[in-house]
């Protein structure tokens, strides 16, 4: 069985009825009194109800494993398809049987693999984004070179970089990948460049091939835009040892409401891990978004905690972070973290020096 836990927000007295309706809606979606006897194999059942307080009940629902069809997309439909249209219902946890722990590839590089690629056995990893949107490909390449010379680990495209007229995808990726490769040759560094994969679905495989041929080190994927199965698909297209970083664009629609959607520690944690993300970007507390410190530590835990045999992934807190926040961030997330500082590294205008200071702030 697949066991899912939901928060039912509203009068506790109404929760048993709503939980039962949820179980039916999310499984065979048919009036139970009209269902043939054999459809009992497709019907979910409520196995536990725990009243947290007068307007919050936790409902545990078990689904027959065959309903997921050995398919990541169908698993998501099963867990939160129709019920996502109902207010006051929030998916907060999932336990998968071994048979379903491979509907997604899981992190194929993972924590240890990424550390090995970057030659960083224990220190926190460092990332930045190519900004702002509107620069030419050559200007972005110059910035990437400066970051690599300064010792950054991961240079990712901004999620807003697609294939705009001032920086077409193929031109930008070739220029930035070449600049990073040359910088690494000068310093002996191992900076990886991760271009953003976005745009029409039919361009995905061609862009992956072009980028790999250009010498990129990995990819930034947008699961809120293309779907979690797009992450799984990209993982199937790239060679082993190619890290995928997941960006939260559009995922806020699932997690921003505390009484509806999917708990951020589940979506950014086990579900994105299952889909194949090695690194997951999310907005850290104290930045320009609204996540609390408690939510952020829960997300980090969701990326590390046991989830069947799916490997752990690395948290990448960002969203308005600066070098001055590094001690606080390390105190919160520990050293198995990717610290993401974007626009703040540009203050002062010397990107290489700012990156060197960022590197020094984590102890080399």
CSV table of C-alpha atoms in Angstrom, one decimal:
chain,number,residue,atom,x,y,z
A,1,UNK,CA,0.0,0.0,0.0
A,2,UNK,CA,0.9,3.6,-0.5
A,3,UNK,CA,0.3,5.6,2.7
A,4,UNK,CA,-0.3,9.3,2.4
A,5,UNK,CA,-1.0,11.8,5.2
A,6,UNK,CA,-3.2,14.8,4.7
A,7,UNK,CA,-4.1,17.8,6.8
A,8,UNK,CA,-7.9,18.4,6.8
A,9,UNK,CA,-8.5,22.1,7.7
A,10,UNK,CA,-11.9,23.0,9.0
A,11,UNK,CA,-14.3,21.8,11.8
A,12,UNK,CA,-12.9,18.6,13.2
A,13,UNK,CA,-16.3,17.0,13.4
A,14,UNK,CA,-16.5,17.1,9.6
A,15,UNK,CA,-13.1,15.6,9.0
A,16,UNK,CA,-14.1,11.9,9.0
A,17,UNK,CA,-16.6,12.6,6.2
A,18,UNK,CA,-14.2,14.7,4.2
A,19,UNK,CA,-11.4,12.2,4.6
A,20,UNK,CA,-13.6,9.4,3.4
A,21,UNK,CA,-14.6,11.5,0.4
A,22,UNK,CA,-11.0,12.2,-0.3
A,23,UNK,CA,-10.1,8.5,-0.3
A,24,UNK,CA,-12.9,7.8,-2.8
A,25,UNK,CA,-12.1,10.9,-5.0
A,26,UNK,CA,-8.4,10.1,-5.2
A,27,UNK,CA,-8.8,6.4,-6.0
A,28,UNK,CA,-11.7,5.1,-8.1
A,29,UNK,CA,-13.7,8.3,-8.1
A,30,UNK,CA,-17.0,6.5,-8.4
A,31,UNK,CA,-20.0,6.3,-6.1
A,32,UNK,CA,-19.1,3.4,-3.8
A,33,UNK,CA,-22.7,2.1,-3.6
A,34,UNK,CA,-22.7,1.7,-7.4
A,35,UNK,CA,-19.3,0.2,-7.7
A,36,UNK,CA,-19.0,-3.5,-8.7
A,37,UNK,CA,-17.5,-5.8,-6.1
A,38,UNK,CA,-14.2,-6.2,-7.9
A,39,UNK,CA,-13.5,-2.4,-7.7
A,40,UNK,CA,-12.6,-2.8,-4.1
A,41,UNK,CA,-9.1,-3.4,-5.2
A,42,UNK,CA,-9.0,0.2,-6.5
A,43,UNK,CA,-10.5,1.9,-3.5
A,44,UNK,CA,-8.4,3.7,-1.0
A,45,UNK,CA,-9.3,3.7,2.7
A,46,UNK,CA,-8.8,6.0,5.6
A,47,UNK,CA,-6.7,4.2,8.2
A,48,UNK,CA,-6.2,6.8,10.9
A,49,UNK,CA,-7.6,10.2,12.0
A,50,UNK,CA,-5.8,12.3,14.6
A,51,UNK,CA,-7.3,15.6,15.8
A,52,UNK,CA,-4.6,18.2,16.3
A,53,UNK,CA,-7.0,20.8,17.4
A,54,UNK,CA,-10.6,21.9,16.7
A,55,UNK,CA,-9.9,22.9,13.1
A,56,UNK,CA,-7.1,20.6,12.1
A,57,UNK,CA,-7.2,16.8,11.6
A,58,UNK,CA,-4.5,14.5,10.2
A,59,UNK,CA,-5.9,11.8,8.0
A,60,UNK,CA,-3.8,8.8,6.9
A,61,UNK,CA,-5.0,7.2,3.7
A,62,UNK,CA,-3.8,4.0,2.2
A,63,UNK,CA,-3.9,3.4,-1.6
A,64,UNK,CA,-3.5,0.1,-3.4
A,65,UNK,CA,-0.1,0.2,-4.9
A,66,UNK,CA,-1.3,-0.8,-8.4
A,67,UNK,CA,-3.2,2.5,-8.7
A,68,UNK,CA,0.1,4.3,-9.3
A,69,UNK,CA,0.8,2.2,-12.4
A,70,UNK,CA,4.6,2.3,-11.9
A,71,UNK,CA,4.5,5.9,-13.1
A,72,UNK,CA,5.7,9.1,-11.4
A,73,UNK,CA,3.1,11.3,-13.1
A,74,UNK,CA,0.3,8.9,-12.1
A,75,UNK,CA,1.6,8.7,-8.6
A,76,UNK,CA,1.2,12.5,-8.3
A,77,UNK,CA,-2.3,12.3,-9.8
A,78,UNK,CA,-3.2,9.6,-7.3
A,79,UNK,CA,-1.8,11.6,-4.3
A,80,UNK,CA,-3.1,15.0,-5.1
A,81,UNK,CA,-5.0,15.2,-8.4
A,82,UNK,CA,-8.6,16.1,-8.0
A,83,UNK,CA,-8.3,16.9,-4.3
A,84,UNK,CA,-5.9,19.8,-5.2
A,85,UNK,CA,-9.1,21.6,-6.3
A,86,UNK,CA,-10.6,21.4,-2.8
A,87,UNK,CA,-9.7,24.1,-0.3
A,88,UNK,CA,-8.5,23.1,3.2
A,89,UNK,CA,-6.7,19.9,2.1
A,90,UNK,CA,-2.9,19.7,2.3
A,91,UNK,CA,-0.7,16.7,1.5
A,92,UNK,CA,2.0,16.5,4.1
A,93,UNK,CA,3.7,13.1,3.9
A,94,UNK,CA,4.0,9.9,1.7
A,95,UNK,CA,5.4,6.5,2.4
A,96,UNK,CA,6.1,4.4,-0.7
A,97,UNK,CA,6.5,0.6,-0.8
A,98,UNK,CA,9.7,-0.7,-2.3
A,99,UNK,CA,8.0,-1.4,-5.6
A,100,UNK,CA,7.4,2.3,-6.2
A,101,UNK,CA,10.7,3.8,-4.9
A,102,UNK,CA,12.0,3.6,-8.5
A,103,UNK,CA,9.2,5.4,-10.4
A,104,UNK,CA,11.8,8.2,-10.5
A,105,UNK,CA,15.6,7.8,-10.7
A,106,UNK,CA,16.4,9.6,-7.5
A,107,UNK,CA,19.5,11.7,-7.3
A,108,UNK,CA,22.0,10.0,-9.6
A,109,UNK,CA,24.9,12.1,-8.4
A,110,UNK,CA,23.9,12.9,-4.9
A,111,UNK,CA,25.8,14.5,-2.0
A,112,UNK,CA,29.0,12.4,-2.2
A,113,UNK,CA,29.0,12.4,-6.0
A,114,UNK,CA,28.7,16.2,-6.3
A,115,UNK,CA,31.4,16.7,-3.7
A,116,UNK,CA,33.7,14.4,-5.6
A,117,UNK,CA,33.0,16.2,-8.9
A,118,UNK,CA,33.9,19.5,-7.2
A,119,UNK,CA,36.8,18.3,-5.1
A,120,UNK,CA,35.1,19.5,-1.9
A,121,UNK,CA,35.1,16.7,0.6
A,122,UNK,CA,33.5,18.5,3.5
A,123,UNK,CA,33.1,22.2,3.1
A,124,UNK,CA,29.8,23.9,2.1
A,125,UNK,CA,29.3,24.2,-1.6
A,126,UNK,CA,28.9,27.6,-3.3
A,127,UNK,CA,26.6,28.6,-6.1
A,128,UNK,CA,25.6,31.8,-7.9
A,129,UNK,CA,23.3,32.8,-10.8
A,130,UNK,CA,24.1,34.6,-14.0
A,131,UNK,CA,22.2,37.9,-13.8
A,132,UNK,CA,20.5,40.1,-14.8
A,133,UNK,CA,18.3,39.0,-17.7
A,134,UNK,CA,19.0,41.3,-20.6
A,135,UNK,CA,22.7,40.9,-20.9
A,136,UNK,CA,24.3,39.5,-24.1
A,137,UNK,CA,25.8,36.0,-24.2
A,138,UNK,CA,29.3,37.5,-24.1
A,139,UNK,CA,28.5,39.6,-21.1
A,140,UNK,CA,27.1,36.6,-19.2
A,141,UNK,CA,30.2,34.6,-20.2
A,142,UNK,CA,32.5,37.3,-18.8
A,143,UNK,CA,30.6,37.1,-15.5
A,144,UNK,CA,30.7,33.3,-15.4
A,145,UNK,CA,34.5,33.5,-16.0
A,146,UNK,CA,34.9,35.9,-13.1
A,147,UNK,CA,32.9,33.6,-10.8
A,148,UNK,CA,34.9,30.6,-11.8
A,149,UNK,CA,38.2,32.4,-11.3
A,150,UNK,CA,37.0,33.3,-7.8
A,151,UNK,CA,36.4,29.7,-6.9
A,152,UNK,CA,32.6,29.3,-7.1
A,153,UNK,CA,31.4,25.7,-7.4
A,154,UNK,CA,28.2,26.0,-9.4
A,155,UNK,CA,27.3,28.8,-11.9
A,156,UNK,CA,23.7,28.4,-13.0
A,157,UNK,CA,21.7,30.3,-15.4
A,158,UNK,CA,19.0,32.6,-13.9
A,159,UNK,CA,15.7,30.8,-14.3
A,160,UNK,CA,14.6,33.8,-16.4
A,161,UNK,CA,17.2,33.0,-19.0
A,162,UNK,CA,15.6,31.0,-21.8
A,163,UNK,CA,16.3,31.8,-25.5
A,164,UNK,CA,15.7,35.5,-25.7
A,165,UNK,CA,16.9,37.5,-28.7
A,166,UNK,CA,19.8,39.2,-26.7
A,167,UNK,CA,21.1,35.8,-25.6
A,168,UNK,CA,19.8,32.8,-27.6
A,169,UNK,CA,20.2,29.4,-25.8
A,170,UNK,CA,22.7,27.8,-28.1
A,171,UNK,CA,24.9,31.0,-28.3
A,172,UNK,CA,24.8,31.6,-24.5
A,173,UNK,CA,25.5,28.0,-23.5
A,174,UNK,CA,28.5,27.7,-25.8
A,175,UNK,CA,29.9,31.1,-24.6
A,176,UNK,CA,29.5,30.4,-20.9
A,177,UNK,CA,30.6,26.8,-21.0
A,178,UNK,CA,33.8,27.9,-22.9
A,179,UNK,CA,34.5,30.7,-20.4
A,180,UNK,CA,34.1,28.4,-17.4
A,181,UNK,CA,36.3,25.7,-19.0
A,182,UNK,CA,39.1,28.3,-19.7
A,183,UNK,CA,38.8,29.7,-16.1
A,184,UNK,CA,39.1,26.2,-14.7
A,185,UNK,CA,42.2,25.5,-16.9
A,186,UNK,CA,43.8,28.7,-15.5
A,187,UNK,CA,43.1,28.0,-11.8
A,188,UNK,CA,42.8,24.2,-11.6
A,189,UNK,CA,39.3,24.7,-10.4
A,190,UNK,CA,36.3,22.5,-11.0
A,191,UNK,CA,33.5,25.0,-11.5
A,192,UNK,CA,30.4,23.5,-13.2
A,193,UNK,CA,28.1,25.5,-15.4
A,194,UNK,CA,24.3,24.6,-15.3
A,195,UNK,CA,22.2,26.2,-18.0
A,196,UNK,CA,18.4,26.5,-17.6
A,197,UNK,CA,16.3,24.0,-19.5
A,198,UNK,CA,13.0,25.7,-20.3
A,199,UNK,CA,11.0,26.3,-23.4
A,200,UNK,CA,8.8,24.1,-25.6
A,201,UNK,CA,8.9,20.5,-24.8
A,202,UNK,CA,9.9,19.5,-28.3
A,203,UNK,CA,13.2,21.4,-27.8
A,204,UNK,CA,14.2,19.7,-24.6
A,205,UNK,CA,16.3,16.8,-26.0
A,206,UNK,CA,18.0,19.0,-28.7
A,207,UNK,CA,19.0,21.5,-26.0
A,208,UNK,CA,20.3,18.8,-23.7
A,209,UNK,CA,22.5,17.5,-26.5
A,210,UNK,CA,23.7,20.9,-27.6
A,211,UNK,CA,24.6,21.8,-24.0
A,212,UNK,CA,26.4,18.5,-23.3
A,213,UNK,CA,28.4,18.9,-26.5
A,214,UNK,CA,29.4,22.5,-25.4
A,215,UNK,CA,30.8,21.1,-22.2
A,216,UNK,CA,28.3,22.1,-19.5
A,217,UNK,CA,28.6,20.4,-16.1
A,218,UNK,CA,24.9,19.9,-15.3
A,219,UNK,CA,21.4,21.5,-15.7
A,220,UNK,CA,19.0,23.7,-13.9
A,221,UNK,CA,15.5,22.2,-14.3
A,222,UNK,CA,12.1,23.9,-13.5
A,223,UNK,CA,9.8,21.2,-12.2
A,224,UNK,CA,7.0,23.7,-11.4
A,225,UNK,CA,6.9,24.6,-15.1
A,226,UNK,CA,7.6,21.4,-16.9
A,227,UNK,CA,6.4,19.0,-14.2
A,228,UNK,CA,8.3,16.5,-12.0
A,229,UNK,CA,8.3,14.0,-14.8
A,230,UNK,CA,10.4,16.4,-16.9
A,231,UNK,CA,13.1,16.2,-14.2
A,232,UNK,CA,12.9,12.4,-14.5
A,233,UNK,CA,13.1,12.6,-18.3
A,234,UNK,CA,16.2,14.9,-18.2
A,235,UNK,CA,17.9,12.5,-15.8
A,236,UNK,CA,17.3,9.8,-18.5
A,237,UNK,CA,18.9,12.0,-21.2
A,238,UNK,CA,22.2,12.9,-19.4
A,239,UNK,CA,25.2,10.7,-18.7
A,240,UNK,CA,25.6,9.4,-15.1
A,241,UNK,CA,27.5,11.9,-13.0
A,242,UNK,CA,25.6,14.9,-14.5
A,243,UNK,CA,24.0,16.8,-11.6
A,244,UNK,CA,20.5,18.3,-11.8
A,245,UNK,CA,19.5,21.4,-9.8
A,246,UNK,CA,15.8,22.0,-9.3
A,247,UNK,CA,14.5,25.6,-9.1
A,248,UNK,CA,11.3,26.5,-7.3
A,249,UNK,CA,9.7,28.7,-10.0
A,250,UNK,CA,5.9,28.2,-10.0
A,251,UNK,CA,6.1,25.6,-7.2
A,252,UNK,CA,5.1,28.4,-4.8
A,253,UNK,CA,1.5,27.8,-6.0
A,254,UNK,CA,1.6,24.5,-4.2
A,255,UNK,CA,3.3,25.5,-0.9
A,256,UNK,CA,2.4,29.1,-0.1
A,257,UNK,CA,-1.0,28.4,1.5
A,258,UNK,CA,-0.5,26.8,5.0
A,259,UNK,CA,-4.0,25.2,4.7
A,260,UNK,CA,-3.8,23.9,1.1
A,261,UNK,CA,-1.4,22.3,-1.4
A,262,UNK,CA,1.6,20.2,-0.6
A,263,UNK,CA,3.9,20.8,2.5
A,264,UNK,CA,7.1,22.4,1.3
A,265,UNK,CA,9.2,19.8,3.2
A,266,UNK,CA,7.5,17.1,1.2
A,267,UNK,CA,7.5,18.7,-2.2
A,268,UNK,CA,11.0,20.2,-2.1
A,269,UNK,CA,12.3,17.1,-0.2
A,270,UNK,CA,11.2,13.5,-1.0
A,271,UNK,CA,9.2,14.3,-4.1
A,272,UNK,CA,11.9,16.3,-5.9
A,273,UNK,CA,14.5,13.7,-4.8
A,274,UNK,CA,12.4,11.0,-6.2
A,275,UNK,CA,12.2,12.8,-9.5
A,276,UNK,CA,15.9,13.0,-9.8
A,277,UNK,CA,17.1,16.4,-8.3
A,278,UNK,CA,20.6,16.3,-6.8
A,279,UNK,CA,20.3,19.9,-5.5
A,280,UNK,CA,17.1,21.7,-4.7
A,281,UNK,CA,16.8,25.5,-4.5
A,282,UNK,CA,14.3,27.1,-2.2
A,283,UNK,CA,13.8,30.5,-0.6
A,284,UNK,CA,15.6,30.8,2.7
A,285,UNK,CA,14.3,32.6,5.7
A,286,UNK,CA,15.4,36.2,6.2
A,287,UNK,CA,15.4,36.9,2.4
A,288,UNK,CA,12.8,38.4,0.2
A,289,UNK,CA,10.4,35.5,0.5
A,290,UNK,CA,8.2,34.4,3.4
A,291,UNK,CA,9.5,31.0,4.5
A,292,UNK,CA,10.3,30.8,8.2
A,293,UNK,CA,13.4,29.3,9.7
A,294,UNK,CA,11.4,26.3,10.9
A,295,UNK,CA,10.0,25.7,7.3
A,296,UNK,CA,13.5,25.9,5.9
A,297,UNK,CA,15.0,23.5,8.4
A,298,UNK,CA,12.1,21.1,7.6
A,299,UNK,CA,12.9,21.3,3.9
A,300,UNK,CA,16.6,20.6,4.5
A,301,UNK,CA,15.5,17.6,6.6
A,302,UNK,CA,13.2,16.4,3.9
A,303,UNK,CA,16.2,16.4,1.5
A,304,UNK,CA,18.2,14.3,3.9
A,305,UNK,CA,15.9,12.0,5.9
A,306,UNK,CA,15.4,8.4,4.9
A,307,UNK,CA,12.9,7.9,2.1
A,308,UNK,CA,13.0,4.3,1.2
A,309,UNK,CA,16.3,3.8,-0.6
A,310,UNK,CA,16.1,7.1,-2.5
A,311,UNK,CA,19.5,8.9,-1.9
A,312,UNK,CA,19.7,12.3,-0.1
A,313,UNK,CA,20.0,15.5,-2.0
A,314,UNK,CA,21.5,18.9,-1.1
A,315,UNK,CA,19.5,21.9,0.0
A,316,UNK,CA,20.3,25.2,-1.8
A,317,UNK,CA,18.8,28.0,0.2
A,318,UNK,CA,18.7,31.3,-1.7
A,319,UNK,CA,16.5,34.3,-2.4
A,320,UNK,CA,18.3,37.5,-1.2
A,321,UNK,CA,21.2,36.0,0.7
A,322,UNK,CA,24.5,37.8,1.2
A,323,UNK,CA,28.0,36.8,2.4
A,324,UNK,CA,27.2,38.4,5.8
A,325,UNK,CA,24.6,35.7,6.3
A,326,UNK,CA,27.0,32.8,5.8
A,327,UNK,CA,27.6,32.1,9.6
A,328,UNK,CA,23.9,32.1,10.3
A,329,UNK,CA,23.1,29.9,7.3
A,330,UNK,CA,25.7,27.3,8.2
A,331,UNK,CA,24.4,27.3,11.8
A,332,UNK,CA,21.0,26.5,10.4
A,333,UNK,CA,21.7,24.1,7.6
A,334,UNK,CA,25.1,22.5,8.5
A,335,UNK,CA,27.9,21.9,6.0
A,336,UNK,CA,26.0,19.6,3.6
A,337,UNK,CA,24.5,22.6,1.8
A,338,UNK,CA,24.8,24.6,-1.4
A,339,UNK,CA,24.8,28.3,-0.4
A,340,UNK,CA,23.3,30.3,-3.2
A,341,UNK,CA,24.1,34.0,-3.5
A,342,UNK,CA,23.0,35.8,-6.7
A,343,UNK,CA,22.6,39.5,-7.0
A,344,UNK,CA,24.4,40.4,-3.8
A,345,UNK,CA,27.7,39.2,-5.2
A,346,UNK,CA,27.5,42.0,-7.8
A,347,UNK,CA,27.8,44.8,-5.2
A,348,UNK,CA,31.0,46.6,-5.7
A,349,UNK,CA,31.4,45.4,-9.3
A,350,UNK,CA,34.4,43.0,-8.8
A,351,UNK,CA,32.8,39.6,-9.2
A,352,UNK,CA,36.0,37.7,-8.8
A,353,UNK,CA,36.9,39.4,-5.5
A,354,UNK,CA,33.4,39.0,-4.2
A,355,UNK,CA,33.5,35.3,-5.0
A,356,UNK,CA,36.8,34.9,-3.3
A,357,UNK,CA,35.3,36.6,-0.2
A,358,UNK,CA,32.3,34.2,-0.4
A,359,UNK,CA,34.7,31.3,-0.5
A,360,UNK,CA,36.8,32.6,2.4
A,361,UNK,CA,33.6,33.0,4.5
A,362,UNK,CA,33.0,29.2,4.4
A,363,UNK,CA,36.6,28.4,5.2
A,364,UNK,CA,38.2,27.9,1.8
